[in-house]
mmCIF file of C-alpha atoms and ligand atoms in Angstrom:
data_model
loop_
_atom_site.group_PDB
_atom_site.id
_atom_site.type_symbol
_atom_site.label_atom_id
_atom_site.label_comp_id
_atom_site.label_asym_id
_atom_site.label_seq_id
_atom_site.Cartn_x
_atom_site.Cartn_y
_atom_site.Cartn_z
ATOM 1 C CA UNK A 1 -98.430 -93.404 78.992
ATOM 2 C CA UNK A 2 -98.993 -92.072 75.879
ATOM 3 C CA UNK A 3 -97.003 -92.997 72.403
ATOM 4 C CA UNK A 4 -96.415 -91.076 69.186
ATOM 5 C CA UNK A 5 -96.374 -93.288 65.933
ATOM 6 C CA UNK A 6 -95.553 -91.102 63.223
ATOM 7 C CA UNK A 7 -95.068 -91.212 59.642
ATOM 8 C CA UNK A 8 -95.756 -90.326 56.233
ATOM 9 C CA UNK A 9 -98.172 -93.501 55.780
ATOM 10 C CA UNK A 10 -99.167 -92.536 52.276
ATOM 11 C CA UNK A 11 -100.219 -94.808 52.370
ATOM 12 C CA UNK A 12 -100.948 -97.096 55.287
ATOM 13 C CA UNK A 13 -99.524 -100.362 54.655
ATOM 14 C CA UNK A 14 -100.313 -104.267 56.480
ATOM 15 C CA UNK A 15 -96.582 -102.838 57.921
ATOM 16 C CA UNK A 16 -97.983 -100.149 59.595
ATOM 17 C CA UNK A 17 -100.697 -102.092 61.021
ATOM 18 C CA UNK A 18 -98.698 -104.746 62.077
ATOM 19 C CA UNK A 19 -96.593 -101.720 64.249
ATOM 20 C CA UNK A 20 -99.711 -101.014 65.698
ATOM 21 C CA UNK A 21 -101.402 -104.127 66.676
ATOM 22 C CA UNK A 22 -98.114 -105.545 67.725
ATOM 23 C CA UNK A 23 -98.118 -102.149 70.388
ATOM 24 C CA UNK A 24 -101.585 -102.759 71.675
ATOM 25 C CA UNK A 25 -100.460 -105.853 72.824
ATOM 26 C CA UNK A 26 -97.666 -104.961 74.760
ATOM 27 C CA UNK A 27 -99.170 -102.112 76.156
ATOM 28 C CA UNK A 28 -103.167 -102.060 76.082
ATOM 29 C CA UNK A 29 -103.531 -99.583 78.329
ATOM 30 C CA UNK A 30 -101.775 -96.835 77.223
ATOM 31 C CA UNK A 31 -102.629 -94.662 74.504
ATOM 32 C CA UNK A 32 -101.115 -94.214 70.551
ATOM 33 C CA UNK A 33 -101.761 -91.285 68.520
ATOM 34 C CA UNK A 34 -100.833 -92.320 64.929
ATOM 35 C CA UNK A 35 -99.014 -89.200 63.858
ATOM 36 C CA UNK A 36 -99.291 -88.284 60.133
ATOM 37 C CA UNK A 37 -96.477 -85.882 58.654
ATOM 38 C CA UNK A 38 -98.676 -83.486 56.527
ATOM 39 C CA UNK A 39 -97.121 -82.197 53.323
ATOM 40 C CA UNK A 40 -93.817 -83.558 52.043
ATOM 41 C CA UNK A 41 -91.573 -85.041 54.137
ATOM 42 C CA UNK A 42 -88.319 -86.481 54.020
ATOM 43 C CA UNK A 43 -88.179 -85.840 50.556
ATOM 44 C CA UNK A 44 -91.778 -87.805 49.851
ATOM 45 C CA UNK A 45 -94.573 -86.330 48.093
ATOM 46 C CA UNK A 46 -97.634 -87.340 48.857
ATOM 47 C CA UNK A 47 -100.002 -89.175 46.799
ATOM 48 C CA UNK A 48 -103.118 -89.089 49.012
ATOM 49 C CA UNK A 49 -104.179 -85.473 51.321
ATOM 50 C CA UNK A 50 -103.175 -85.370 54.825
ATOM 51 C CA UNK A 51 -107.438 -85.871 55.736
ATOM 52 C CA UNK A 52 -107.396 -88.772 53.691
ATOM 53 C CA UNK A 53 -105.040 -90.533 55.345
ATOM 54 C CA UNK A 54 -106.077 -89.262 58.531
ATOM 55 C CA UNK A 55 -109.191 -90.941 57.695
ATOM 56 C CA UNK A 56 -107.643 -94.108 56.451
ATOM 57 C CA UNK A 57 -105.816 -94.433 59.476
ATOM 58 C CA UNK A 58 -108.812 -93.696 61.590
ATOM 59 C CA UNK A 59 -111.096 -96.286 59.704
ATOM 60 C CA UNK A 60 -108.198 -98.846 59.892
ATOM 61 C CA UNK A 61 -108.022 -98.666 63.439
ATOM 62 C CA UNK A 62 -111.948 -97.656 64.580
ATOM 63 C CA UNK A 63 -112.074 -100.990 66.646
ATOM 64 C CA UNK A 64 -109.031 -100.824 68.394
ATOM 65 C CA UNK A 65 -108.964 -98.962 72.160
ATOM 66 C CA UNK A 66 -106.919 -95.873 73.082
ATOM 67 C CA UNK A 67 -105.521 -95.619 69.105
ATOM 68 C CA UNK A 68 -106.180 -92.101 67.436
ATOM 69 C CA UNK A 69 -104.851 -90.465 64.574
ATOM 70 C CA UNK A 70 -103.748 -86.920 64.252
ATOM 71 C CA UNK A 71 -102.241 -85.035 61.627
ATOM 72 C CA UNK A 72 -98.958 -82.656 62.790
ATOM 73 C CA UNK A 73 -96.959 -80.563 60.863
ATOM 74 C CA UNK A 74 -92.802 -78.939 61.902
ATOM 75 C CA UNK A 75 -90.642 -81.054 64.586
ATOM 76 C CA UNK A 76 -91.864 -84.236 65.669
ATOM 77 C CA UNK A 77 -90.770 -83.744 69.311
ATOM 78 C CA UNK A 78 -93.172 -80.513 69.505
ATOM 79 C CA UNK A 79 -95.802 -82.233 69.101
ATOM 80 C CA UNK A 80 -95.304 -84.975 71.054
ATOM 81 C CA UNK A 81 -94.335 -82.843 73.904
ATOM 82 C CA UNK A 82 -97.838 -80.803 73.382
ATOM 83 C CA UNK A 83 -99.717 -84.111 73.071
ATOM 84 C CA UNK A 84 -98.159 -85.334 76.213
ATOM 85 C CA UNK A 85 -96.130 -88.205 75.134
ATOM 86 C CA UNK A 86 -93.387 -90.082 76.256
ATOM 87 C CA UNK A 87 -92.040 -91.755 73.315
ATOM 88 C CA UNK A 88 -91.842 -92.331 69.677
ATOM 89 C CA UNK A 89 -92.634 -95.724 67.993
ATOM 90 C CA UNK A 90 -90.770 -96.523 64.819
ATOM 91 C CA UNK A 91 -90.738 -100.226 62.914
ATOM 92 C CA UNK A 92 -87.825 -101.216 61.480
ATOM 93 C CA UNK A 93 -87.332 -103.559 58.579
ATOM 94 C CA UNK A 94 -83.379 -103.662 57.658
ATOM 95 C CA UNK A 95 -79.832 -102.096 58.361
ATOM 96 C CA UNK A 96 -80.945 -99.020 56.243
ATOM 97 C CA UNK A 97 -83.736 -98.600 58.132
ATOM 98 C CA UNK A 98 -81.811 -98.741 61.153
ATOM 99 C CA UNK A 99 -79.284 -96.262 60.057
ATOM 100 C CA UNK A 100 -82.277 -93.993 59.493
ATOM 101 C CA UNK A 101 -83.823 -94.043 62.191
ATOM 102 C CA UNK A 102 -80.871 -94.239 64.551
ATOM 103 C CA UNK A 103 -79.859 -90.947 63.448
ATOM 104 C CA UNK A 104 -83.475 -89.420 63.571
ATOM 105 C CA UNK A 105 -84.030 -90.949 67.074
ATOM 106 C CA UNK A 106 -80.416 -88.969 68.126
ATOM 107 C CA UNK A 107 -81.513 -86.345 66.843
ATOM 108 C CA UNK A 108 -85.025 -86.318 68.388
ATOM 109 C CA UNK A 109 -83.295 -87.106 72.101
ATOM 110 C CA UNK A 110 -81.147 -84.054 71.213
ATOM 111 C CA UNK A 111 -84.273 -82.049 71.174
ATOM 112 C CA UNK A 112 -86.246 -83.700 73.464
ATOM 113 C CA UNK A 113 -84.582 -85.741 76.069
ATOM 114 C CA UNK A 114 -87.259 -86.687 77.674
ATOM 115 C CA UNK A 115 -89.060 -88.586 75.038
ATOM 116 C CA UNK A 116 -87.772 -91.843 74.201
ATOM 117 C CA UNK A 117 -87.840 -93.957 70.823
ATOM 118 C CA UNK A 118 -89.020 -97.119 70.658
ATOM 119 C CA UNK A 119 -88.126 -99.595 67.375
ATOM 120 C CA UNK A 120 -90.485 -102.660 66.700
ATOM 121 C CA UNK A 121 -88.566 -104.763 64.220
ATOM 122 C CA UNK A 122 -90.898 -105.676 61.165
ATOM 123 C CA UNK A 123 -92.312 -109.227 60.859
ATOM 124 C CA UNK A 124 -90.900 -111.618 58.598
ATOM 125 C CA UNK A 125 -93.900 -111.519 56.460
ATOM 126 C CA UNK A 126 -93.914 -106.989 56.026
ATOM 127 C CA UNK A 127 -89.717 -106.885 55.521
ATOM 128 C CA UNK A 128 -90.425 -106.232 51.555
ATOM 129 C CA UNK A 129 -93.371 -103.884 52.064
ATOM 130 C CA UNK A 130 -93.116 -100.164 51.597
ATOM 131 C CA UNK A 131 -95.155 -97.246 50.731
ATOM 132 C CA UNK A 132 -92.603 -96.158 48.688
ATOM 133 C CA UNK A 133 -93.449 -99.273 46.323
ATOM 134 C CA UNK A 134 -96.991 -99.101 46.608
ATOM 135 C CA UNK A 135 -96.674 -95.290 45.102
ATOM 136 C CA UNK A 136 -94.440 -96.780 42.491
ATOM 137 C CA UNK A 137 -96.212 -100.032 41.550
ATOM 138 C CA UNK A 138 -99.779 -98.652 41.584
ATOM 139 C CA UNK A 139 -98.199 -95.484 39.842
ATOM 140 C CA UNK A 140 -97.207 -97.767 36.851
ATOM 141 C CA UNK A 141 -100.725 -100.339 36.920
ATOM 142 C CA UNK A 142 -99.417 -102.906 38.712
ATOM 143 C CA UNK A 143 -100.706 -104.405 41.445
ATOM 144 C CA UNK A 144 -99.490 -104.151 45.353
ATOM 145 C CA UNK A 145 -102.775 -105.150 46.793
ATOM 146 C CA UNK A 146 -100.305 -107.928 49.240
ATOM 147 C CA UNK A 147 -98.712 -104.708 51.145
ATOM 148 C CA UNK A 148 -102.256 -103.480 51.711
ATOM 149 C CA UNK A 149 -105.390 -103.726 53.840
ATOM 150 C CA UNK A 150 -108.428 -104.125 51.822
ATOM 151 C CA UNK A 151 -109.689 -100.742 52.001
ATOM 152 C CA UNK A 152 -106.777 -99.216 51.134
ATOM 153 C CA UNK A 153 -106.468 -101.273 47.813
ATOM 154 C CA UNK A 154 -109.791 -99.704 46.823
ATOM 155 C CA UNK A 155 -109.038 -96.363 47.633
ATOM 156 C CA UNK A 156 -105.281 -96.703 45.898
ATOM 157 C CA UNK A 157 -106.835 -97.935 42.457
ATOM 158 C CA UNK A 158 -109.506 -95.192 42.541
ATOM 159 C CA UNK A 159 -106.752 -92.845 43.085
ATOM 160 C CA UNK A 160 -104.454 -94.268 40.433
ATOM 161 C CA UNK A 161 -107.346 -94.092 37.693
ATOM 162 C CA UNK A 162 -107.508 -90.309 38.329
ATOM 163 C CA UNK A 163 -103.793 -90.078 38.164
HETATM 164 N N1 COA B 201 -93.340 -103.161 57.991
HETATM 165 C C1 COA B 201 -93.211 -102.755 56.725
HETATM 166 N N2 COA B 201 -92.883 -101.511 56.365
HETATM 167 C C2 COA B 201 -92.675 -100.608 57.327
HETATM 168 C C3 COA B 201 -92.787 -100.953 58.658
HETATM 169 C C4 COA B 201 -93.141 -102.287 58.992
HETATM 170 N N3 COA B 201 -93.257 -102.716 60.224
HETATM 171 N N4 COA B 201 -92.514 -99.852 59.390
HETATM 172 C C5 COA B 201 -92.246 -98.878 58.517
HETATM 173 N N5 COA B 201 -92.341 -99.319 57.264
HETATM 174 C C6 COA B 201 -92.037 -98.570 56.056
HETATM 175 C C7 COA B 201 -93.061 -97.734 55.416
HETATM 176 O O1 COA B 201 -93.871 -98.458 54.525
HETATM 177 C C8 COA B 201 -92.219 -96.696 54.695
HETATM 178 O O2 COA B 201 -91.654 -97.193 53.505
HETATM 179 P P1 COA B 201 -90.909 -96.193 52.437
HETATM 180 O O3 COA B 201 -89.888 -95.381 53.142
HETATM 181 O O4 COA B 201 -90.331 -97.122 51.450
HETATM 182 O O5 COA B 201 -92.011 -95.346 51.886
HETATM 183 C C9 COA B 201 -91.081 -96.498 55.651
HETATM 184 O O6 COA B 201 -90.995 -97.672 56.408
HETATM 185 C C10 COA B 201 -91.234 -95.340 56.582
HETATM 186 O O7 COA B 201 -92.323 -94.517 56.176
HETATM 187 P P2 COA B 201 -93.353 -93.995 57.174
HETATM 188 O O8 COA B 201 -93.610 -95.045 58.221
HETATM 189 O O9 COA B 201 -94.545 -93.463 56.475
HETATM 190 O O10 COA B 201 -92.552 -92.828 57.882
HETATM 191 P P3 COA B 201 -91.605 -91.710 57.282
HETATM 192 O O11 COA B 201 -90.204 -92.228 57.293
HETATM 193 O O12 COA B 201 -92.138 -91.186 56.020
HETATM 194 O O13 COA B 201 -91.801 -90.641 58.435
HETATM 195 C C11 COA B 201 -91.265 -88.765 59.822
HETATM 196 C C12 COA B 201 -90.812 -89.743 58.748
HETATM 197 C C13 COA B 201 -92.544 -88.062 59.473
HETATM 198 C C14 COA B 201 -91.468 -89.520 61.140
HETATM 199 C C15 COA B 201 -90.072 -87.789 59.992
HETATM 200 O O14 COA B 201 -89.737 -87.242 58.729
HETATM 201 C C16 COA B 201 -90.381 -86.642 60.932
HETATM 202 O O15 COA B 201 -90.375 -86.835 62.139
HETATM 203 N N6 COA B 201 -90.656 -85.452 60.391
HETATM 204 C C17 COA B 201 -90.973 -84.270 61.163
HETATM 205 C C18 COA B 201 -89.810 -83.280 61.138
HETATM 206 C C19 COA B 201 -88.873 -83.557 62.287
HETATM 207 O O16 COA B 201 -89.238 -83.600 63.448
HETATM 208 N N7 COA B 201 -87.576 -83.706 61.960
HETATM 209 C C20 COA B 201 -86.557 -83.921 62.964
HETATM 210 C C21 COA B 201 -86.155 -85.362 63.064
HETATM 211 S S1 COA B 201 -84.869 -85.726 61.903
#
């Protein structure tokens, strides 16, 4: 089988990670393309290009078997359908998130009934982390190094002090 985990990831957070270790696990053979939203999306503008977080993603997960990343632009559920898959991965942290992504999930099965979405709830440990923050935080000099993998931190405060 083969599994779509999409997102903005701008940028990749420990969350993120978590989703996709916690995957491999449960399903080791079967393949996940990490899906990365160029552009804005869902209102959010991006602080780092689609190829750099292509290659974040990529270098984040260069050890672990059948995970790729790709980037995709328009509908979700097109390319999904041209990369084969059979369903959508989505973590979930809290009842907003849920409300979210219910309706996005709906809305994909509208589309694409044959694709199903999976949620992974959020460890205990990633509930408070978003991407959202680390934009803010690292947008005003603070420091959200806890949501991140290392490399990420680097890349974030290099980015920041061209900001
Ligand atoms: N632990 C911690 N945080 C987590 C997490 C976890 N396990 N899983 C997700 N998150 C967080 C992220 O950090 C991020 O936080 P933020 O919203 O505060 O920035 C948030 O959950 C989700 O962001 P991200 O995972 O990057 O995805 P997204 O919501 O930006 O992605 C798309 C949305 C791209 C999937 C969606 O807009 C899309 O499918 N677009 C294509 C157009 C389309 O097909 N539309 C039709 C469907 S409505």
């Amino acid at each position: 089988m083969t599994a779509i985990f999409p997102g903005t990831f701008d940028p990749i957070t420990n969350g993120h990670l978590d989703i996709i270790h916690r995957f491999k696990r449960l399903w080791p053979e079967d393949k996940l393309i990490i899906a990365i939203a160029e552009g804005e999306n869902a209102g959010k503008k991006p602080i780092f290009t689609t190829e750099e977080r292509l290659d974040q993603a990529r270098a984040l997960t260069a050890g672990v078997r059948g995970v790729e990343a790709k980037a995709f632009a328009g509908l979700l559920v097109e390319f999904a359908r041209k990369a084969g898959a059979r369903c959508i991965i989505r973590g979930l942290r809290n009842g907003t998130d849920f409300d979210y992504e219910m309706e996005m999930a709906l809305i994909n099965r509208e589309l694409a009934p044959e694709i199903e979405t999976i949620f992974i709830p959020a460890a205990l440990e990633h509930m408070i982390i978003s991407s959202s923050a680390v934009r803010q935080i690292a947008g005003a000099g603070g420091n959200a190094d806890w949501m991140l993998p290392e490399q990420i931190r680097a890349e974030l405060r290099k980015k920041s002090a061209k900001q």
